[in-house]
Short mmCIF file of C-alpha atoms and ligand atoms in Angstrom, two decimals:
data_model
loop_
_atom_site.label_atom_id
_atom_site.label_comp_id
_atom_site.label_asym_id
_atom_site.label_seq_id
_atom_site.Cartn_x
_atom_site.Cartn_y
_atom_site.Cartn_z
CA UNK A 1 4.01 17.29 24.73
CA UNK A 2 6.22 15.86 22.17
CA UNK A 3 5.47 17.07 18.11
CA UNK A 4 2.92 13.90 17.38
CA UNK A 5 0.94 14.59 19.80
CA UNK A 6 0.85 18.67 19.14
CA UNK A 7 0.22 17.42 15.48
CA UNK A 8 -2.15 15.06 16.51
CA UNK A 9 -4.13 17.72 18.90
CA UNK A 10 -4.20 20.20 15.45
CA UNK A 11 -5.21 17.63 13.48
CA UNK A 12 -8.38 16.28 15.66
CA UNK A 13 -9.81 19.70 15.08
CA UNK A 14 -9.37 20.21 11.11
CA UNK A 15 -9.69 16.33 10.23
CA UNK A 16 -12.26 13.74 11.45
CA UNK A 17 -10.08 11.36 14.24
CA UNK A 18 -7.10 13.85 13.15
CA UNK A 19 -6.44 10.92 10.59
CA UNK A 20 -7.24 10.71 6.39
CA UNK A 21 -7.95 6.63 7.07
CA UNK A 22 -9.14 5.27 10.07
CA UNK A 23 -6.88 2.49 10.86
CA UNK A 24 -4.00 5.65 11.24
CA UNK A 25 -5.61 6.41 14.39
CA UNK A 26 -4.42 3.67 16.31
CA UNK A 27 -7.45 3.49 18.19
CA UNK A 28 -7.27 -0.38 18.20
CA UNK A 29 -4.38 -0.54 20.09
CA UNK A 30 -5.34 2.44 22.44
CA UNK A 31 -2.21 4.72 21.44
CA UNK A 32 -2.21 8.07 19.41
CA UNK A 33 -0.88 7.59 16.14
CA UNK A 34 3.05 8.15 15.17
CA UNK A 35 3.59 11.20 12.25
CA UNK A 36 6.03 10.55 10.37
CA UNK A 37 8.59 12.93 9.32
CA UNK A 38 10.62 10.81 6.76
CA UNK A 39 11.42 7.30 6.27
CA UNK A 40 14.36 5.50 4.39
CA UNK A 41 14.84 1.84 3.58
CA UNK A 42 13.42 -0.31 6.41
CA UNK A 43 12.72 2.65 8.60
CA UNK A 44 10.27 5.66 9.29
CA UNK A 45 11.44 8.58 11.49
CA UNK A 46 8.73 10.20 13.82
CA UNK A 47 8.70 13.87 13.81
CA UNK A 48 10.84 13.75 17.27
CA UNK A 49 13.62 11.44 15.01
CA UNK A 50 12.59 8.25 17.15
CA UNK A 51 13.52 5.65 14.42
CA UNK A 52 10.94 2.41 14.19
CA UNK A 53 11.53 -0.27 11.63
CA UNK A 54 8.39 -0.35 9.74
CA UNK A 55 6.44 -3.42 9.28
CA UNK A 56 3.44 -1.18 7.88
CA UNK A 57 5.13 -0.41 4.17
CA UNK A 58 2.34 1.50 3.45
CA UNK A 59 -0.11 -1.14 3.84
CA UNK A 60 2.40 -2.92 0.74
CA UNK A 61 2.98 -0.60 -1.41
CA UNK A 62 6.75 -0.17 -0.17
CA UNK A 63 7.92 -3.47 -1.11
CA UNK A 64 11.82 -2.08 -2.29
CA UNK A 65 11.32 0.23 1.45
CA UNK A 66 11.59 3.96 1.76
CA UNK A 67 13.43 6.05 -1.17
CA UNK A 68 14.59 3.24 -3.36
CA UNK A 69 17.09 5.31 -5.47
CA UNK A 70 16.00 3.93 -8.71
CA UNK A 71 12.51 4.87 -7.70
CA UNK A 72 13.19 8.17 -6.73
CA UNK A 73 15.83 8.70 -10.07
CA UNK A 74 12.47 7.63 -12.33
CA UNK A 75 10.25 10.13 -10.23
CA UNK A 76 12.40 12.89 -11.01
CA UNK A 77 12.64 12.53 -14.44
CA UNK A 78 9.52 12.44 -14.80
CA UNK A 79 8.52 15.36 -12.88
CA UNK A 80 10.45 17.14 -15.61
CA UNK A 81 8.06 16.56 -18.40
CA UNK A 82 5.58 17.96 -16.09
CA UNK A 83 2.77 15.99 -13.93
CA UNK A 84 -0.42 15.73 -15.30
CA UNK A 85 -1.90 16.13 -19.13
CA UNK A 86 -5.61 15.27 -19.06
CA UNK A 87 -4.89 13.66 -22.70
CA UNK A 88 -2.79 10.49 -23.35
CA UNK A 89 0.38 9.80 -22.81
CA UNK A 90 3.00 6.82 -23.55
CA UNK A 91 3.56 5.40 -20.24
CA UNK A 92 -0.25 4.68 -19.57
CA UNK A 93 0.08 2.40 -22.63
CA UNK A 94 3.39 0.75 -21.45
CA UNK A 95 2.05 0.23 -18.05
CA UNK A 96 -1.17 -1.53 -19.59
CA UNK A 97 1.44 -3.38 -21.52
CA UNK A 98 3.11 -4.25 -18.30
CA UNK A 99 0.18 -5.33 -16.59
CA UNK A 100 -1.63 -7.57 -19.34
CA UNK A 101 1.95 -9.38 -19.74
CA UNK A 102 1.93 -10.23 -16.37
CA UNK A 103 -1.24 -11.65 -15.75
CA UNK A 104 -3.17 -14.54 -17.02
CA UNK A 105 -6.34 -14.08 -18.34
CA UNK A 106 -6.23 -9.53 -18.05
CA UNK A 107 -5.97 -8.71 -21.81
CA UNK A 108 -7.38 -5.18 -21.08
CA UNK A 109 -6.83 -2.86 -18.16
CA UNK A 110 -8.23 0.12 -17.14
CA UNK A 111 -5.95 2.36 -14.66
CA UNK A 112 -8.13 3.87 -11.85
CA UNK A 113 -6.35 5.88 -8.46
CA UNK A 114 -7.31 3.59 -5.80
CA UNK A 115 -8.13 -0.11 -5.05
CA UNK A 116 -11.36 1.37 -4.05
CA UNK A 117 -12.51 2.33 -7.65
CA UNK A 118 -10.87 -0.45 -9.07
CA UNK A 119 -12.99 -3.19 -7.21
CA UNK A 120 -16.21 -0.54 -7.57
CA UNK A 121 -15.84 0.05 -11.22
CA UNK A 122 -15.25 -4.16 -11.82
CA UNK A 123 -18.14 -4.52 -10.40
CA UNK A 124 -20.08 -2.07 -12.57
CA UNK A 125 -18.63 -3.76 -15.35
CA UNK A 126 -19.08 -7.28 -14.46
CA UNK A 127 -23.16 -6.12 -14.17
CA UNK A 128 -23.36 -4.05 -17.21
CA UNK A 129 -21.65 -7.03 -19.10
CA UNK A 130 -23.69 -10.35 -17.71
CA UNK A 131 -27.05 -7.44 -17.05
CA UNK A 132 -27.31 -9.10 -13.76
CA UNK A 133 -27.59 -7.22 -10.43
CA UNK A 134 -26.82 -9.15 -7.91
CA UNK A 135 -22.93 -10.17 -6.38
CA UNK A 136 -21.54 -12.41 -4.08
CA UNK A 137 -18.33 -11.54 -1.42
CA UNK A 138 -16.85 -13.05 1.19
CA UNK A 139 -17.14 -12.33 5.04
CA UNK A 140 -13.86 -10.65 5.95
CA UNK A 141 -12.33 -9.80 2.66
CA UNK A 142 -12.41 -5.77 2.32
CA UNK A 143 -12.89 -4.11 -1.55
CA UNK A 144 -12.00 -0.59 -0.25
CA UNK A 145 -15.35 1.50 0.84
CA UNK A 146 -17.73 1.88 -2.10
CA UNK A 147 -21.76 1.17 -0.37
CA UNK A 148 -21.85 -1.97 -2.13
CA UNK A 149 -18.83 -3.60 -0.53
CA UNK A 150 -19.30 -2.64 3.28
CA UNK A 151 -22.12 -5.13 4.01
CA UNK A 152 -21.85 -7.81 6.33
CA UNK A 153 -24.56 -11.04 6.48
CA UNK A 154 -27.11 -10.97 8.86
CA UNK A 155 -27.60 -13.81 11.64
CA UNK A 156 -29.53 -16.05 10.64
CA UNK A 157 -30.94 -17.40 7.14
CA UNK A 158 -34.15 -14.63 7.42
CA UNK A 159 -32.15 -11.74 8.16
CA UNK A 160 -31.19 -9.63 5.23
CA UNK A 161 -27.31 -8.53 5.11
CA UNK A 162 -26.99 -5.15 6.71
CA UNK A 163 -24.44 -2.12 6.08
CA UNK A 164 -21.36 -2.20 8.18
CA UNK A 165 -22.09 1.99 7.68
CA UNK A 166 -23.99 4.06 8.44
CA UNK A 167 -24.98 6.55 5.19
CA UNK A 168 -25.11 3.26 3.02
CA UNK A 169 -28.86 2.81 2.25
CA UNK A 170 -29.80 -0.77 3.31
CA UNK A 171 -31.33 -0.85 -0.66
CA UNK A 172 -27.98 -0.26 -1.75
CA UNK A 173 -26.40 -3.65 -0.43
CA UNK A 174 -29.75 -5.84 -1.10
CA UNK A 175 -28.02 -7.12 -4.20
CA UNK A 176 -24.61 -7.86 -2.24
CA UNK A 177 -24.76 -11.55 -1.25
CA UNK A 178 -21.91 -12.66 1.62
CA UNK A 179 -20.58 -16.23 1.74
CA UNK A 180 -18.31 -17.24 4.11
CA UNK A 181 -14.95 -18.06 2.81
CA UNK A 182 -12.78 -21.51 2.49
CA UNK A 183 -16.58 -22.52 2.26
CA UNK A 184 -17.38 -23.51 -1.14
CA UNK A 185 -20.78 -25.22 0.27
CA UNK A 186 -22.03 -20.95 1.32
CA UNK A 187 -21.43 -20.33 -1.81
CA UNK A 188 -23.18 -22.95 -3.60
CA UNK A 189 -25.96 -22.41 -1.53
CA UNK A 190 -26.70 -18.53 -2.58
CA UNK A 191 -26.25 -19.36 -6.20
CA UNK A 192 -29.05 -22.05 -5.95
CA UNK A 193 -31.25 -19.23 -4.50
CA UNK A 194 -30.00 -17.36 -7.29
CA UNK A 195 -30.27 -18.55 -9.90
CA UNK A 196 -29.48 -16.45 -13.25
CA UNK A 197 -28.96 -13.55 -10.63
CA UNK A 198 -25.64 -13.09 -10.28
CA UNK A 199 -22.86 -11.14 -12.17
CA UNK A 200 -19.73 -11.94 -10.38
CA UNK A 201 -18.15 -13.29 -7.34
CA UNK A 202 -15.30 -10.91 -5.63
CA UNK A 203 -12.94 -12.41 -3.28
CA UNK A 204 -9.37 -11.71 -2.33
CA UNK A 205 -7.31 -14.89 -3.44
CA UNK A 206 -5.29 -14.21 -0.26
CA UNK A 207 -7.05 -12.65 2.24
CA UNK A 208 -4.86 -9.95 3.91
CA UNK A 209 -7.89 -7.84 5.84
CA UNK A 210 -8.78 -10.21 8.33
CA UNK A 211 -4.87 -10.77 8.93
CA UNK A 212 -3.35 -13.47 6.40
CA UNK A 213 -5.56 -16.69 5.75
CA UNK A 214 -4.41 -19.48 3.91
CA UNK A 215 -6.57 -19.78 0.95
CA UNK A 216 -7.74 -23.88 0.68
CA UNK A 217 -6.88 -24.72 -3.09
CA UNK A 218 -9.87 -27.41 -3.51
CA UNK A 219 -12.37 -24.12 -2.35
CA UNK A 220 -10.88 -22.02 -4.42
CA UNK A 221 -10.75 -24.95 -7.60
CA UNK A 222 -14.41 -25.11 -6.76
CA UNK A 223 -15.10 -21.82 -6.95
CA UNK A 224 -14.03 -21.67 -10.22
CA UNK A 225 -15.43 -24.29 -11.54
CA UNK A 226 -18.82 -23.23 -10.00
CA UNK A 227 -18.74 -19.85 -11.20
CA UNK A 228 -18.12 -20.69 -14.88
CA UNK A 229 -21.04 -23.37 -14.92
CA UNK A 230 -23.04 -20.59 -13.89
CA UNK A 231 -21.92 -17.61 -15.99
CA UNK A 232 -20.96 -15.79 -12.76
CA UNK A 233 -17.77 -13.71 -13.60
CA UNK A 234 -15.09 -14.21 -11.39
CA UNK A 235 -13.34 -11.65 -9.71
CA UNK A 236 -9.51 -11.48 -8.22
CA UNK A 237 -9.38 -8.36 -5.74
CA UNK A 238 -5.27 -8.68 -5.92
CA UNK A 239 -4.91 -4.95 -4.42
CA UNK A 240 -2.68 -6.60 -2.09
CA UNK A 241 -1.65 -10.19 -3.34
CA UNK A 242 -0.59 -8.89 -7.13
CA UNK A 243 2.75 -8.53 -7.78
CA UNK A 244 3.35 -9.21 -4.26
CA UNK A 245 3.02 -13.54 -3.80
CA UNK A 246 4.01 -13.50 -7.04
CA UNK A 247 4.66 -11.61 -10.27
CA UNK A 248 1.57 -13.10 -11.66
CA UNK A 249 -0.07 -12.83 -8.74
CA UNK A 250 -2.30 -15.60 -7.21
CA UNK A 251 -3.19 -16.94 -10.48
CA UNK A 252 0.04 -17.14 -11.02
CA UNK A 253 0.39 -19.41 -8.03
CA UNK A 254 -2.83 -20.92 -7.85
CA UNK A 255 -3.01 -21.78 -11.59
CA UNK A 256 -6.33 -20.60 -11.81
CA UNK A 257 -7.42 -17.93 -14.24
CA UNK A 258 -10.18 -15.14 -12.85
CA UNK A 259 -12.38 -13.20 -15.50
CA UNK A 260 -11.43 -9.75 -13.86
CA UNK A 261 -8.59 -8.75 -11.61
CA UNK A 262 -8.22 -5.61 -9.66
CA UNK A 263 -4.90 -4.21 -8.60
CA UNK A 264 -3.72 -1.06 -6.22
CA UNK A 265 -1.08 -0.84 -3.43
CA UNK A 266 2.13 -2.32 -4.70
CA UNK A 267 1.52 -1.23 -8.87
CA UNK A 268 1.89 2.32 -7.98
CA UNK A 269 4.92 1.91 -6.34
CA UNK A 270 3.80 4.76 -3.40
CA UNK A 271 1.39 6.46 -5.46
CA UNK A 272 -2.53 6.35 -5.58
CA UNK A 273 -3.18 3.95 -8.34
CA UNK A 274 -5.40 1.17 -9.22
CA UNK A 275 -5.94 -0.86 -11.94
CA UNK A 276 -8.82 -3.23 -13.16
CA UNK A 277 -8.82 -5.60 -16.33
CA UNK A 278 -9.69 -8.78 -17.61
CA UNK A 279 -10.98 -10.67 -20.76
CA UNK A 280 -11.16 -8.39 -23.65
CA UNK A 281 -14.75 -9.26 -24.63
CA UNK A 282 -15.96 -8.09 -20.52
CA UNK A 283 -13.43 -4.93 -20.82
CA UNK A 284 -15.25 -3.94 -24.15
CA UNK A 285 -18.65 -2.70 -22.27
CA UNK A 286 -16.67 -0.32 -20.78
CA UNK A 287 -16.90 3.87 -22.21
CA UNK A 288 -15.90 5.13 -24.44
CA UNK A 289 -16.08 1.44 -26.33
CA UNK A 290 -19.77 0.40 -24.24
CA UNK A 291 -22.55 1.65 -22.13
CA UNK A 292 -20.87 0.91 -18.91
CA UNK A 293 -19.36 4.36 -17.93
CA UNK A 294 -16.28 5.36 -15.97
CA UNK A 295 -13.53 7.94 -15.99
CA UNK A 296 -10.83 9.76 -14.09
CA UNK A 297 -9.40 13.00 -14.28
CA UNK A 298 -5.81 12.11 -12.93
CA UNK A 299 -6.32 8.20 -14.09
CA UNK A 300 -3.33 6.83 -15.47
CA UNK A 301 -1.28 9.78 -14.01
CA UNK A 302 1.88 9.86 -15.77
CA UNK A 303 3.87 10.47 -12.67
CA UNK A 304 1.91 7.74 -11.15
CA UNK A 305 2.95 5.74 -14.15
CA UNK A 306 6.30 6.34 -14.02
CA UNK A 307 7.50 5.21 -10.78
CA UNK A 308 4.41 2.22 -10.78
CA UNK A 309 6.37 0.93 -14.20
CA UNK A 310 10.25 1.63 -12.51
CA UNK A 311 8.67 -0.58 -9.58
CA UNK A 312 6.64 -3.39 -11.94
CA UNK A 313 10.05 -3.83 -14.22
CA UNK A 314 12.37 -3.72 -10.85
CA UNK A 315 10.08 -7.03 -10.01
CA UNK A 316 10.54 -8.41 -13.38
CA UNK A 317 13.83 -7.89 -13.67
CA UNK A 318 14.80 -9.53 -10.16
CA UNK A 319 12.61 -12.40 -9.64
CA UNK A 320 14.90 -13.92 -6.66
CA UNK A 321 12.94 -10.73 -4.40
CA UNK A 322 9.72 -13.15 -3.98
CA UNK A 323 12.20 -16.30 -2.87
CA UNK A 324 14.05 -13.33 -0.62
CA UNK A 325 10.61 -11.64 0.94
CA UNK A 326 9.25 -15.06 1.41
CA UNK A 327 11.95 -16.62 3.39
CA UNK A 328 12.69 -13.29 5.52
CA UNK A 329 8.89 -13.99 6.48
CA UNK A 330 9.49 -17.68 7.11
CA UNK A 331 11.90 -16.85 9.32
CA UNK A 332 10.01 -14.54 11.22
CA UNK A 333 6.81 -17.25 11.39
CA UNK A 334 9.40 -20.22 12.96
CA UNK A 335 11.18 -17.30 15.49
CA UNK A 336 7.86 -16.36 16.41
CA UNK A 337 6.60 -19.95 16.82
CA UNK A 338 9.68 -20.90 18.99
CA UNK A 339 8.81 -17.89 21.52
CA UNK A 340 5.20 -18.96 21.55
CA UNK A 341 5.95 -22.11 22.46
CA UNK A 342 8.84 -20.61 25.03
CA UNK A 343 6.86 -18.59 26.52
CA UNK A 344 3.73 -19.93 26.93
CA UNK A 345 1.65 -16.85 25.30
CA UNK A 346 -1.62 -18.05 23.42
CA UNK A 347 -0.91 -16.91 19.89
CA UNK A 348 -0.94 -18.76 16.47
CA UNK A 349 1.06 -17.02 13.47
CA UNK A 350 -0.33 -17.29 10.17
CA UNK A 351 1.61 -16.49 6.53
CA UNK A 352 1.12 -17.10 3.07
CA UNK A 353 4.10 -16.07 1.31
CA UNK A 354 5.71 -12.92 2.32
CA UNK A 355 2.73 -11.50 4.21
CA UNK A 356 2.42 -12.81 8.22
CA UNK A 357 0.01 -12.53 11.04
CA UNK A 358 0.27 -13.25 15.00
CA UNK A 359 -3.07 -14.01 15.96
CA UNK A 360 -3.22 -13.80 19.77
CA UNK A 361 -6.02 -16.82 19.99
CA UNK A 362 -5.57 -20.30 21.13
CA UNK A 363 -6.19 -22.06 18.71
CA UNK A 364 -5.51 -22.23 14.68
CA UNK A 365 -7.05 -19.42 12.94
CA UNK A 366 -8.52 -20.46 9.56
CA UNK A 367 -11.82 -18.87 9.12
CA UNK A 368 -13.10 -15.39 9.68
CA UNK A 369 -14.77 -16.74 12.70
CA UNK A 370 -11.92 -18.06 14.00
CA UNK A 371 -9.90 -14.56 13.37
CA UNK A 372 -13.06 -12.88 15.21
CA UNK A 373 -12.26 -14.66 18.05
CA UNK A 374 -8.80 -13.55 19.31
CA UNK A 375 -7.60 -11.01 21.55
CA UNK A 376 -7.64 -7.56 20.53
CA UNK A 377 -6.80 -6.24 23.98
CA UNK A 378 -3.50 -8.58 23.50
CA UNK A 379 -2.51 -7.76 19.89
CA UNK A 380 -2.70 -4.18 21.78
CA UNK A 381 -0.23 -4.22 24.38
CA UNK A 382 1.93 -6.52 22.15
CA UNK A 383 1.92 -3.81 19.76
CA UNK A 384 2.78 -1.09 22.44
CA UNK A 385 5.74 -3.44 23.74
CA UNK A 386 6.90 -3.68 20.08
CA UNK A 387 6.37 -0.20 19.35
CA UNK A 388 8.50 0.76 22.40
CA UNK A 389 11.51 -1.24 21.42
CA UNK A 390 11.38 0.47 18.04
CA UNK A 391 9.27 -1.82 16.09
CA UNK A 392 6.49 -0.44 13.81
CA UNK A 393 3.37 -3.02 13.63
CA UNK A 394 0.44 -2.74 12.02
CA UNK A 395 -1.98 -1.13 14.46
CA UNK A 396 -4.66 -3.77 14.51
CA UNK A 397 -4.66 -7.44 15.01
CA UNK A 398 -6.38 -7.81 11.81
CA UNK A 399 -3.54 -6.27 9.82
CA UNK A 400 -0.80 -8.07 8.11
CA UNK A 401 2.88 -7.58 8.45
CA UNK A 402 4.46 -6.20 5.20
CA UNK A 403 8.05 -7.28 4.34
CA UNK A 404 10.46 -5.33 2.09
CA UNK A 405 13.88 -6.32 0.34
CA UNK A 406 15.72 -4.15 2.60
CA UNK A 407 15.20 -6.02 5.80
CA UNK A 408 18.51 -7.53 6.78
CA UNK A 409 19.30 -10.77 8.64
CA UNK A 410 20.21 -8.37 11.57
CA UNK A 411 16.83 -6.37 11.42
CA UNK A 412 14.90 -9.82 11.30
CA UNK A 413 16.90 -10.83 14.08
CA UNK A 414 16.11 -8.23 16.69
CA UNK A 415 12.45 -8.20 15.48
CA UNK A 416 12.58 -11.99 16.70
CA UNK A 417 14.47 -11.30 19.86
CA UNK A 418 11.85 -8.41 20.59
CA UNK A 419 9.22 -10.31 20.21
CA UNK A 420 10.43 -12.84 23.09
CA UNK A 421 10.82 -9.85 24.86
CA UNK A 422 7.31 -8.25 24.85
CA UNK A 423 6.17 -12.01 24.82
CA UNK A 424 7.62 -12.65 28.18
CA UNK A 425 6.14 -9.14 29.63
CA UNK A 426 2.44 -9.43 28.73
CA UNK A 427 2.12 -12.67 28.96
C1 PLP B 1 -6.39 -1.76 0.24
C2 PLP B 1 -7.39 -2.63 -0.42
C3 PLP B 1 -8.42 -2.13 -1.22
C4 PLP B 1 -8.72 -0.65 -1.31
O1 PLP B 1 -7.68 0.06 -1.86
P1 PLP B 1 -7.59 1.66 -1.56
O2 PLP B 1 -6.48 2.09 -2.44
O3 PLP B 1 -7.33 1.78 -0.11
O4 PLP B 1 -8.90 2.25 -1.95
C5 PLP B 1 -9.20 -3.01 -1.94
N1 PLP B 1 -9.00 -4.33 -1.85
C6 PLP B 1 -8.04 -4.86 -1.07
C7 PLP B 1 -7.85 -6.33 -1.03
C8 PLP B 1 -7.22 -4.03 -0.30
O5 PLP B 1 -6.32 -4.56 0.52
#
């Protein structure tokens, strides 16, 4: 038995799957999960020194790779001054700085530790501020695990949605409406049945849960446009996309400016932080200013803060990264296409900017029903065949592939000539 496996068989019987997320497991691709000992630059080191360059990056969060020096000089200086204060400290305001000079339309931010209260506590805030209950999101666009959020719809127009949970009381989703998304026409449809009803719309500009999806500008025009006619607030969930497709995020790109925006992964640069924010007038309902209450013991961490600033100003400061990241993953997307076609496989890859997907499904995946309908079993043994030639995946097919800067040309390369590989042997 090699050491993940003993740590795996200790862990089962201390910690539910022997995992502190579920997707760790790697049940979806019928393996037992990796542990990591250490990981630097592009690569992680198992706990047997097997090296795998890592496509996971911490789900994005990584985007400079393992122990970025500059990173790691910040973190240390700032565990000198000591870790946590409970009072206020300078680099929450500088990161709030940071953060509402970055992004269109956020002109107050509130710093949360997980893309899971950020989305949860925008939500609170978007009903406390329009005192409407009900909200709309999209079929295959996660908002971390608060009840309201893990709802799917239910077939057919009688059915009411249901919990994707169990211990989430059906009452507590009855005000969660689900559209279906690059569908503008779903969502017009639940606001006419809605009318004055609902507080805010939450979708991920780019979705990255149901593997990438290229968001259709007109829907997402639309949905603007719709929203403000009907005093719904609109919501960015850009725990992934911010500061990742851009520095500005998918407004940034898209030109459109949300009412709220939620952040997470990539703005602590490694450590659990979220963000939420928008228009000062919404932000001012919020405690100690308004009625709409929510706090955090270790929010705005000044560690956290430290090394989520470092990371935020090492983006500023070298804007050529998005151009770099972006054509790394082009590069990928056309070597993977040309092996496709080579050998035959049934697979279509998907990318929006620096974040890519290889959809093993015949035909062109643009919907969540499309994504629904490819081949898990696939994905699995092409993640296996990957994993054995040293190649770190994300362990589900509806994960996306996370770039970092320190990928090189060569790295790239073999990940390209690997994937013809494991192509040609499951195929
Ligand atoms: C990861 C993620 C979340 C949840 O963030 P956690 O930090 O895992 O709670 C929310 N929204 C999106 C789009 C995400 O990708």
């Amino acid at each position: 038995m090699n050491n993940s496996k003993r740590l795996f068989e200790r862990a089962k019987e201390i910690i539910p799957g022997g995992v502190n997320s579920p997707v760790r497991a790697f049940g979806s691709v019928d393996m037992d999960p990796v542990f990591v000992k250490k990981a630097k630059g592009s690569y992680i080191y198992d706990s047997e020194d097997n090296k795998y360059l890592d496509y996971i990056s911490s789900w994005g969060p990584m985007i400079f790779g393992h122990c970025d020096e500059e990173l790691n000089e910040v973190a240390i200086e700032a565990l000198k001054n000591g870790i946590s204060y409970g009072v206020p400290s300078g680099v929450e305001v500088e990161m709030a700085e940071i953060i509402t000079d970055a992004y269109k339309g956020c002109e107050m931010v509130r710093m949360v530790n997980s893309g899971t209260e950020a989305t949860m506590s925008a939500i609170r805030t978007a009903r406390g501020y329009t005192k409407k209950d009900k909200i709309i999101k999209f079929e295959g666009c996660y908002h971390g695990h608060s009840d309201c959020l893990l709802v799917k719809s239910g077939s057919g127009a009688l059915t009411l949605n249901v919990p994707t949970s169990l211990g989430v009381p059906a009452d507590f989703v009855k005000h969660t409406l689900v559209c279906e998304y690059n569908n503008i026409e779903s969502v017009k449809k639940e606001i006419e049945n809605n009318k004055d009803e609902i507080a805010c719309v939450i979708i991920e500009p780019v979705p990255g849960n149901m593997g990438v999806i290229s968001p259709d500008m007109e829907f997402m025009k639309q949905l603007r446009k719709i929203t403000e006619e009907n005093n719904i607030l609109l919501i960015f969930d850009e725990v992934i996309s911010g500061f990742r497709i851009s520095y500005g995020g998918a407004a940034k790109v898209f030109d459109i400016v949300p009412d709220m925006v939620c952040f997470g992964k990539i703005i602590g640069g490694g450590l659990p932080v979220g963000a939420y924010g928008g228009k000062k007038e919404i932000m001012s309902v919020i405690s100690p200013l308004g009625p709409v209450y929510q706090a955090g013991t270790l929010s705005g961490n000044p560690l956290a803060m430290s090394i989520g600033i470092a990371a935020l100003n090492k983006l500023k400061n070298n804007p050529e990264i998005y151009e770099e990241l972006e054509n790394k993953a082009k590069k990928l997307q056309e070597g993977f296409n040309k092996n496709i076609e080579e050998t035959g496989v049934k697979a279509f890859v998907t990318r929006y900017k620096s974040m890519l997907t290889i959809f093993f499904n015949a035909k062109e995946v643009r919907t969540y029903a499309d994504v629904m309908t490819s081949d898990t079993s696939m994905y699995a043994k092409y993640f296996k065949g990957m994993f054995e030639l040293g190649i770190l995946l994300p362990p589900s097919q509806y994960e996306i592939m996370f770039l970092n800067t320190t990928l090189t040309d060569e790295e790239i390369e073999y990940t390209i000539e690997s994937n013809l590989k494991v192509l040609n042997s499951i195929k």
